[in-house]
Each structure stands twice: as C-alpha cells, then as structure tokens.
Amino acid sequence: MRALIDPKDLDSRDLLLYKLLIEAPFDADDVSYWMWKVGLPENDLDFTTLKEYTALRSYYLPLAIQSLYGTLNFKFPSTLKPKIYINSGIGENEVKSGFNQYFFGNISTDLERQRIMWVQPMNESDEFKNAIKELVHTTAEFIRIEFKRRKEKGLKIRNAKVKNMYNPFADQTDKN
C-alpha cells in the first residue's frame, strides 16, 4: 500500500485511515481532526473548553498525547482496524450503508466491473472513540489547571506567554 499511495494526495479523513492501515503514528493534528467527529455532545465540558480556547488546545494537546503515550506520536493498537469489504468487481453493485466507498483497480470500461472497497468509518469504533475522548479529556484538564493557576496568581486568563504556562512535565519545584 505504501508504494501505491502518496499520503500527500490524501484528504484528512483518508490520511488517518491510511495511517491506521499501515500502523503509522498519529500526532496532535490527527487527533484535532477526529476530536470533532467522535460524537462528543456539544454541551460536554471538555468539548466546549477545547472549542473555545483554540490556542490553549494547540499547546496542550501534544502534551496530553505525551502524558498518555510517553511520546508526541502514538500508535493505535494493531487490533484497531476498520472493517473493510472489497467486492469482486463482477456484477456487484451493492451499497454498504454507513461505510465509506473507494474505487480502485478498474480493469474494464464497464462500470459494473469496477472494484470497490467499503470501509467502516473509524468514528464507529468504540475503542477509537474512547482513545480520542481520553485525549480530549486530558487536554481539557490541562487547560482547567492552567486557568486555576492563573486565577490563583492574579494573571489574565487570555494571552499568557508560553514560557509561563502550566507544564505537566515540569519538576514540582519548577512549577510556577
């Protein structure tokens, strides 16, 4: 698959699917794409915190990944794969409801002979959703800690300098 597909040609959704299939690591940009698509309710405290404070989200999301996975890039378990169905290309005109459709390997001008791959969207996987939700929760928790710290020190809520921000990895004696 790596030889056939250039990741730069893929849109965000397809790039994430590609990364899952080849077991490539995910980063903060990948999580940012999916956090809005895993079904968090609009009134969820974590969801609204990340939606409202985008600069803080950008700062703390990589730290949340590092906190949970020990690195800025993480891999989902190899057991977490989307369900994939591939038709034979001969007379199959089936539509799989709720699945994303991809055309490939058309060896004929006859449309009924196109090869089609059907892929279950990842936001249908509970394991995937829970991993993203855990990252959302951890990121929102870091933001809440930063707000509490600023309030205690009498600092403005907005426009803090990065060097003065809460760092979950700083030694206890280094924390501001």
Coordinates of N, CA and C in Angstrom, one line a residue:
M1 N 0.8 -1.2 0.0 CA 0.0 0.0 0.0 C 0.9 1.3 0.0
R2 N 2.0 1.2 0.7 CA 2.8 2.4 0.8 C 3.4 2.8 -0.6
A3 N 3.6 1.8 -1.4 CA 4.2 2.1 -2.8 C 3.1 2.6 -3.7
L4 N 1.8 2.3 -3.4 CA 0.7 2.7 -4.3 C 0.2 4.1 -3.9
I5 N 0.3 4.5 -2.7 CA -0.4 5.7 -2.2 C 0.6 6.7 -1.7
D6 N 0.4 7.9 -2.2 CA 1.3 9.0 -1.7 C 0.4 9.8 -0.7
P7 N 0.8 9.8 0.6 CA 0.0 10.4 1.6 C -0.3 11.9 1.4
K8 N 0.6 12.5 0.7 CA 0.3 14.0 0.4 C -0.9 14.2 -0.5
D9 N -1.3 13.1 -1.2 CA -2.5 13.3 -2.1 C -3.8 13.0 -1.3
L10 N -3.8 12.6 -0.1 CA -5.0 12.2 0.7 C -5.6 13.4 1.5
D11 N -6.9 13.4 1.6 CA -7.5 14.4 2.5 C -7.4 13.9 3.9
S12 N -7.8 14.7 4.9 CA -7.6 14.4 6.3 C -8.2 13.0 6.7
R13 N -9.4 12.8 6.3 CA -10.1 11.5 6.7 C -9.3 10.3 6.1
D14 N -9.0 10.4 4.8 CA -8.3 9.3 4.2 C -6.9 9.1 4.7
L15 N -6.2 10.2 5.0 CA -4.9 10.1 5.6 C -4.9 9.3 6.9
L16 N -5.9 9.6 7.7 CA -6.0 8.9 9.0 C -6.3 7.4 8.8
L17 N -7.1 7.1 7.9 CA -7.4 5.7 7.5 C -6.1 5.0 7.1
Y18 N -5.4 5.7 6.2 CA -4.2 5.2 5.7 C -3.2 4.9 6.8
K19 N -3.1 5.9 7.8 CA -2.2 5.7 8.9 C -2.6 4.5 9.8
L20 N -3.9 4.3 9.9 CA -4.3 3.1 10.7 C -4.0 1.8 10.0
L21 N -4.2 1.8 8.7 CA -3.9 0.6 7.9 C -2.4 0.2 7.9
I22 N -1.6 1.2 7.8 CA -0.1 0.9 7.8 C 0.5 1.0 9.2
E23 N -0.3 1.2 10.2 CA 0.1 1.3 11.6 C 1.2 2.4 11.8
A24 N 0.9 3.5 11.1 CA 1.8 4.7 11.3 C 1.3 5.5 12.5
P25 N 2.2 6.3 13.1 CA 1.9 7.0 14.3 C 0.9 8.2 14.0
F26 N 0.1 8.5 15.0 CA -0.8 9.7 14.9 C -0.1 10.8 15.7
D27 N -0.5 12.0 15.4 CA 0.0 13.2 16.1 C -1.1 14.1 16.5
A28 N -0.8 15.3 17.0 CA -1.8 16.2 17.5 C -2.7 16.7 16.4
D29 N -2.2 16.9 15.2 CA -3.0 17.3 14.1 C -4.1 16.2 13.7
D30 N -3.7 15.0 13.8 CA -4.6 13.9 13.5 C -5.7 13.9 14.6
V31 N -5.3 14.0 15.8 CA -6.3 14.0 16.9 C -7.2 15.2 16.8
S32 N -6.7 16.4 16.4 CA -7.5 17.6 16.2 C -8.6 17.3 15.2
Y33 N -8.3 16.6 14.1 CA -9.3 16.3 13.1 C -10.4 15.5 13.7
W34 N -10.0 14.4 14.4 CA -11.0 13.5 14.9 C -11.8 13.9 16.1
M35 N -11.3 14.8 16.9 CA -12.0 15.1 18.1 C -13.4 15.7 17.9
W36 N -13.6 16.3 16.7 CA -14.9 16.8 16.5 C -15.8 15.8 15.8
K37 N -15.3 14.6 15.5 CA -16.1 13.6 14.8 C -16.4 12.4 15.6
V38 N -16.0 12.3 16.9 CA -16.3 11.1 17.6 C -17.6 11.1 18.5
G39 N -18.3 12.2 18.3 CA -19.7 12.2 18.9 C -19.7 12.8 20.3
L40 N -18.8 13.6 20.7 CA -19.0 14.3 22.0 C -20.1 15.3 21.9
P41 N -21.0 15.3 22.9 CA -22.1 16.2 22.9 C -21.6 17.7 22.9
E42 N -22.3 18.5 22.2 CA -22.0 20.0 22.1 C -21.9 20.6 23.5
N43 N -22.6 20.2 24.5 CA -22.6 20.8 25.8 C -21.6 20.1 26.8
D44 N -20.8 19.1 26.3 CA -19.8 18.5 27.1 C -18.8 19.5 27.5
L45 N -18.4 19.5 28.8 CA -17.5 20.5 29.3 C -16.1 20.4 28.6
D46 N -15.6 19.2 28.4 CA -14.3 19.1 27.7 C -14.4 19.6 26.2
F47 N -15.5 19.3 25.6 CA -15.7 19.7 24.2 C -15.7 21.2 24.1
T48 N -16.5 21.9 25.0 CA -16.7 23.3 24.9 C -15.4 24.0 25.3
T49 N -14.6 23.5 26.2 CA -13.3 24.1 26.6 C -12.4 24.1 25.4
L50 N -12.3 23.0 24.7 CA -11.4 22.9 23.6 C -11.8 23.7 22.4
K51 N -13.1 23.8 22.3 CA -13.7 24.6 21.2 C -13.5 26.1 21.4
E52 N -13.6 26.5 22.7 CA -13.5 28.0 23.0 C -12.0 28.4 23.0
Y53 N -11.1 27.6 23.5 CA -9.7 28.0 23.7 C -8.8 27.3 22.8
T54 N -8.9 27.7 21.5 CA -8.1 27.0 20.5 C -6.6 27.1 20.7
A55 N -6.1 28.3 21.1 CA -4.6 28.4 21.3 C -4.2 27.5 22.4
L56 N -4.9 27.4 23.5 CA -4.5 26.5 24.6 C -4.7 25.1 24.1
R57 N -5.7 24.8 23.3 CA -5.8 23.4 22.8 C -4.6 23.0 22.0
S58 N -4.1 23.9 21.1 CA -3.0 23.6 20.3 C -1.7 23.4 21.2
Y59 N -1.6 24.1 22.3 CA -0.5 24.0 23.2 C -0.6 22.7 24.0
Y60 N -1.7 22.4 24.5 CA -1.8 21.3 25.5 C -2.1 19.9 24.8
L61 N -2.7 19.9 23.6 CA -3.0 18.6 23.0 C -1.7 17.7 22.8
P62 N -0.6 18.3 22.3 CA 0.6 17.5 22.2 C 1.1 17.0 23.6
L63 N 0.9 17.9 24.6 CA 1.3 17.5 26.0 C 0.4 16.4 26.5
A64 N -0.8 16.4 26.1 CA -1.7 15.3 26.6 C -1.3 14.0 25.9
I65 N -1.0 14.0 24.6 CA -0.5 12.8 24.0 C 0.8 12.3 24.6
Q66 N 1.7 13.2 24.9 CA 2.9 12.8 25.6 C 2.6 12.2 27.0
S67 N 1.7 12.8 27.7 CA 1.3 12.4 29.0 C 0.7 11.0 29.0
L68 N -0.1 10.7 28.0 CA -0.8 9.4 28.0 C 0.0 8.3 27.3
Y69 N 0.8 8.7 26.3 CA 1.6 7.7 25.5 C 3.1 7.8 25.6
G70 N 3.6 8.8 26.3 CA 5.0 8.9 26.5 C 5.8 9.4 25.3
T71 N 5.1 9.9 24.3 CA 5.8 10.4 23.1 C 4.8 11.4 22.4
L72 N 5.3 12.2 21.5 CA 4.4 13.1 20.8 C 3.6 12.5 19.7
N73 N 4.0 11.3 19.3 CA 3.3 10.5 18.3 C 3.0 9.2 18.9
F74 N 1.8 8.7 18.6 CA 1.4 7.4 19.2 C 0.7 6.5 18.2
K75 N 0.8 5.2 18.4 CA 0.1 4.3 17.5 C -1.1 3.7 18.2
F76 N -2.1 3.5 17.5 CA -3.3 2.8 18.0 C -2.9 1.3 18.0
P77 N -3.5 0.5 18.8 CA -3.1 -0.9 18.8 C -3.4 -1.6 17.4
S78 N -2.6 -2.6 17.1 CA -2.8 -3.2 15.8 C -4.1 -3.9 15.6
T79 N -4.8 -4.1 16.8 CA -6.1 -4.7 16.7 C -7.2 -3.7 16.3
L80 N -6.9 -2.5 16.3 CA -7.8 -1.4 16.0 C -7.7 -1.2 14.5
K81 N -8.5 -1.8 13.7 CA -8.5 -1.7 12.3 C -10.0 -1.5 11.8
P82 N -10.2 -0.7 10.8 CA -11.6 -0.5 10.3 C -12.0 -1.8 9.6
K83 N -13.3 -2.0 9.6 CA -13.8 -3.2 8.8 C -13.8 -2.8 7.3
I84 N -13.2 -3.7 6.5 CA -13.1 -3.4 5.1 C -13.7 -4.6 4.3
Y85 N -14.4 -4.2 3.3 CA -15.0 -5.2 2.4 C -14.6 -4.8 1.0
I86 N -14.2 -5.8 0.2 CA -13.8 -5.5 -1.2 C -14.7 -6.3 -2.1
N87 N -15.4 -5.7 -3.1 CA -16.2 -6.5 -4.0 C -15.3 -7.2 -5.1
S88 N -15.9 -8.1 -5.7 CA -15.1 -8.8 -6.8 C -15.0 -8.1 -8.1
G89 N -15.9 -7.0 -8.2 CA -15.9 -6.3 -9.4 C -16.7 -6.9 -10.5
I90 N -17.3 -8.0 -10.3 CA -18.2 -8.6 -11.3 C -19.6 -8.6 -10.9
G91 N -20.3 -7.7 -11.4 CA -21.8 -7.6 -11.2 C -22.2 -7.2 -9.8
E92 N -21.3 -6.8 -9.0 CA -21.7 -6.3 -7.6 C -21.9 -4.8 -7.7
N93 N -23.1 -4.4 -7.4 CA -23.5 -3.0 -7.4 C -24.0 -2.7 -6.0
E94 N -23.6 -3.4 -5.0 CA -24.1 -3.2 -3.7 C -23.6 -1.9 -3.0
V95 N -24.5 -1.3 -2.2 CA -24.1 -0.2 -1.5 C -24.1 -0.5 0.0
K96 N -23.0 -0.3 0.7 CA -23.0 -0.6 2.1 C -23.3 0.7 2.9
S97 N -24.4 0.7 3.5 CA -24.9 1.9 4.3 C -23.9 2.1 5.5
G98 N -23.5 3.4 5.6 CA -22.7 3.7 6.8 C -21.2 3.5 6.5
F99 N -20.8 3.0 5.4 CA -19.4 2.8 5.0 C -19.0 3.8 4.0
N100 N -17.7 4.1 4.1 CA -17.1 5.0 3.0 C -16.7 4.1 1.8
Q101 N -16.9 4.7 0.7 CA -16.7 3.9 -0.6 C -15.4 4.4 -1.3
Y102 N -14.6 3.5 -1.7 CA -13.4 3.9 -2.5 C -13.3 3.0 -3.8
F103 N -13.1 3.6 -4.9 CA -12.9 2.9 -6.2 C -11.4 2.6 -6.4
F104 N -11.1 1.4 -6.9 CA -9.7 1.2 -7.2 C -9.7 0.0 -8.2
G105 N -8.6 -0.1 -8.9 CA -8.3 -1.3 -9.7 C -9.4 -1.5 -10.8
N106 N -9.9 -0.5 -11.5 CA -10.8 -0.7 -12.5 C -10.1 -1.3 -13.7
I107 N -10.4 -2.5 -14.1 CA -9.7 -3.2 -15.2 C -10.5 -3.2 -16.4
S108 N -11.6 -2.5 -16.4 CA -12.5 -2.5 -17.5 C -13.2 -1.2 -17.7
T109 N -13.7 -0.9 -18.9 CA -14.5 0.3 -19.0 C -16.0 0.1 -18.6
D110 N -16.3 -1.1 -18.3 CA -17.6 -1.5 -17.8 C -17.7 -1.1 -16.3
L111 N -18.7 -0.2 -16.0 CA -18.8 0.3 -14.7 C -19.2 -0.8 -13.7
E112 N -19.8 -1.8 -14.1 CA -20.2 -2.9 -13.2 C -19.0 -3.7 -12.8
R113 N -17.9 -3.6 -13.5 CA -16.7 -4.4 -13.1 C -15.7 -3.6 -12.3
Q114 N -16.1 -2.4 -11.9 CA -15.2 -1.6 -11.0 C -15.0 -2.3 -9.7
R115 N -13.8 -2.3 -9.2 CA -13.5 -2.8 -7.9 C -13.8 -1.7 -6.9
I116 N -14.5 -2.1 -5.8 CA -14.9 -1.1 -4.8 C -14.5 -1.6 -3.5
M117 N -13.9 -0.7 -2.6 CA -13.6 -1.1 -1.3 C -14.5 -0.3 -0.4
W118 N -15.1 -0.9 0.6 CA -16.0 -0.3 1.5 C -15.3 -0.3 2.9
V119 N -15.2 0.8 3.5 CA -14.5 0.9 4.8 C -15.4 1.5 5.9
Q120 N -15.5 0.9 7.0 CA -16.2 1.4 8.1 C -15.6 2.6 8.6
P121 N -16.3 3.7 8.8 CA -15.7 4.9 9.4 C -15.2 4.7 10.8
M122 N -14.0 5.2 11.1 CA -13.4 5.0 12.4 C -14.2 5.5 13.6
N123 N -15.0 6.5 13.4 CA -15.8 7.0 14.5 C -16.9 6.1 14.9
E124 N -17.0 4.9 14.2 CA -17.9 3.9 14.6 C -17.3 2.9 15.6
S125 N -16.0 3.0 15.8 CA -15.3 2.1 16.7 C -15.2 2.7 18.1
D126 N -15.7 1.9 19.0 CA -15.7 2.4 20.4 C -14.3 2.5 20.9
E127 N -13.4 1.6 20.6 CA -12.0 1.7 21.0 C -11.4 3.0 20.5
F128 N -11.6 3.3 19.3 CA -11.1 4.6 18.7 C -11.7 5.8 19.3
K129 N -13.0 5.8 19.5 CA -13.7 6.9 20.1 C -13.2 7.2 21.5
N130 N -13.0 6.1 22.3 CA -12.6 6.2 23.7 C -11.1 6.8 23.8
A131 N -10.3 6.4 22.8 CA -8.9 6.9 22.8 C -8.9 8.4 22.6
I132 N -9.7 8.8 21.6 CA -9.8 10.2 21.3 C -10.4 11.0 22.4
K133 N -11.5 10.5 23.0 CA -12.1 11.1 24.1 C -11.2 11.3 25.3
E134 N -10.3 10.3 25.5 CA -9.4 10.4 26.6 C -8.4 11.5 26.4
L135 N -7.9 11.6 25.1 CA -7.0 12.7 24.8 C -7.7 14.1 24.9
V136 N -9.0 14.2 24.5 CA -9.8 15.4 24.7 C -9.9 15.7 26.2
H137 N -10.2 14.8 27.0 CA -10.4 15.0 28.4 C -9.1 15.5 29.1
T138 N -8.0 14.8 28.7 CA -6.7 15.2 29.3 C -6.3 16.6 28.9
T139 N -6.5 16.9 27.6 CA -6.2 18.3 27.2 C -7.0 19.3 27.9
A140 N -8.3 19.0 28.0 CA -9.2 20.0 28.7 C -8.8 20.1 30.2
E141 N -8.4 19.0 30.8 CA -8.0 19.1 32.2 C -6.7 19.9 32.4
F142 N -5.8 19.8 31.4 CA -4.6 20.7 31.5 C -5.0 22.2 31.4
I143 N -5.9 22.5 30.5 CA -6.4 23.8 30.3 C -7.1 24.3 31.6
R144 N -7.9 23.5 32.3 CA -8.5 23.9 33.5 C -7.5 24.1 34.6
I145 N -6.4 23.3 34.7 CA -5.3 23.5 35.6 C -4.7 24.8 35.4
E146 N -4.4 25.2 34.1 CA -3.8 26.4 33.7 C -4.7 27.6 34.2
F147 N -6.0 27.5 34.0 CA -6.9 28.6 34.4 C -6.9 28.8 35.9
K148 N -6.9 27.7 36.6 CA -6.9 27.7 38.1 C -5.6 28.4 38.5
R149 N -4.5 28.0 37.9 CA -3.2 28.5 38.3 C -3.1 30.0 38.0
R150 N -3.7 30.4 36.9 CA -3.7 31.9 36.6 C -4.5 32.7 37.5
K151 N -5.7 32.1 37.9 CA -6.6 32.8 38.8 C -5.9 32.9 40.2
E152 N -5.2 31.9 40.6 CA -4.6 32.0 41.9 C -3.5 33.0 41.9
K153 N -2.8 33.2 40.8 CA -1.7 34.2 40.7 C -2.2 35.6 40.3
G154 N -3.5 35.7 40.0 CA -4.0 37.0 39.6 C -3.6 37.4 38.1
L155 N -3.4 36.4 37.3 CA -3.0 36.6 35.9 C -4.2 36.6 35.0
K156 N -4.1 37.2 33.8 CA -5.1 37.2 32.9 C -5.4 35.8 32.4
I157 N -6.6 35.6 32.1 CA -7.0 34.2 31.5 C -6.4 34.1 30.1
R158 N -6.5 35.1 29.3 CA -6.1 35.0 27.9 C -4.7 35.6 27.7
N159 N -4.1 35.3 26.6 CA -2.8 35.9 26.2 C -1.6 35.6 27.1
A160 N -1.5 34.4 27.7 CA -0.4 34.1 28.5 C 0.8 33.7 27.6
K161 N 2.0 34.0 28.1 CA 3.2 33.6 27.4 C 3.4 32.1 27.6
V162 N 3.9 31.4 26.6 CA 4.1 30.0 26.6 C 5.0 29.6 27.7
K163 N 6.1 30.4 27.9 CA 7.1 30.0 28.9 C 6.5 30.0 30.3
N164 N 5.4 30.7 30.5 CA 4.8 30.8 31.8 C 3.6 29.9 32.0
M165 N 3.3 29.0 31.0 CA 2.1 28.2 31.1 C 2.4 26.9 31.9
Y166 N 1.3 26.4 32.4 CA 1.4 25.1 33.2 C 2.1 24.0 32.3
N167 N 3.1 23.4 32.9 CA 3.7 22.3 32.2 C 3.6 21.0 33.0
P168 N 2.8 20.1 32.6 CA 2.6 18.9 33.4 C 3.8 18.0 33.6
F169 N 4.9 18.3 32.8 CA 6.1 17.5 32.9 C 7.2 18.2 33.7
A170 N 6.9 19.4 34.1 CA 7.9 20.2 34.9 C 8.1 19.5 36.3
D171 N 9.3 19.6 36.8 CA 9.5 19.1 38.2 C 8.7 20.0 39.1
Q172 N 8.2 19.4 40.2 CA 7.3 20.2 41.1 C 8.0 21.5 41.6
T173 N 9.3 21.5 41.7 CA 10.0 22.7 42.2 C 10.0 23.8 41.1
D174 N 9.9 23.4 39.8 CA 9.9 24.3 38.7 C 8.6 24.9 38.4
K175 N 7.5 24.4 38.9 CA 6.2 24.9 38.5 C 6.0 26.3 39.0
N176 N 5.3 27.1 38.2 CA 5.0 28.5 38.5 C 3.7 28.6 39.2

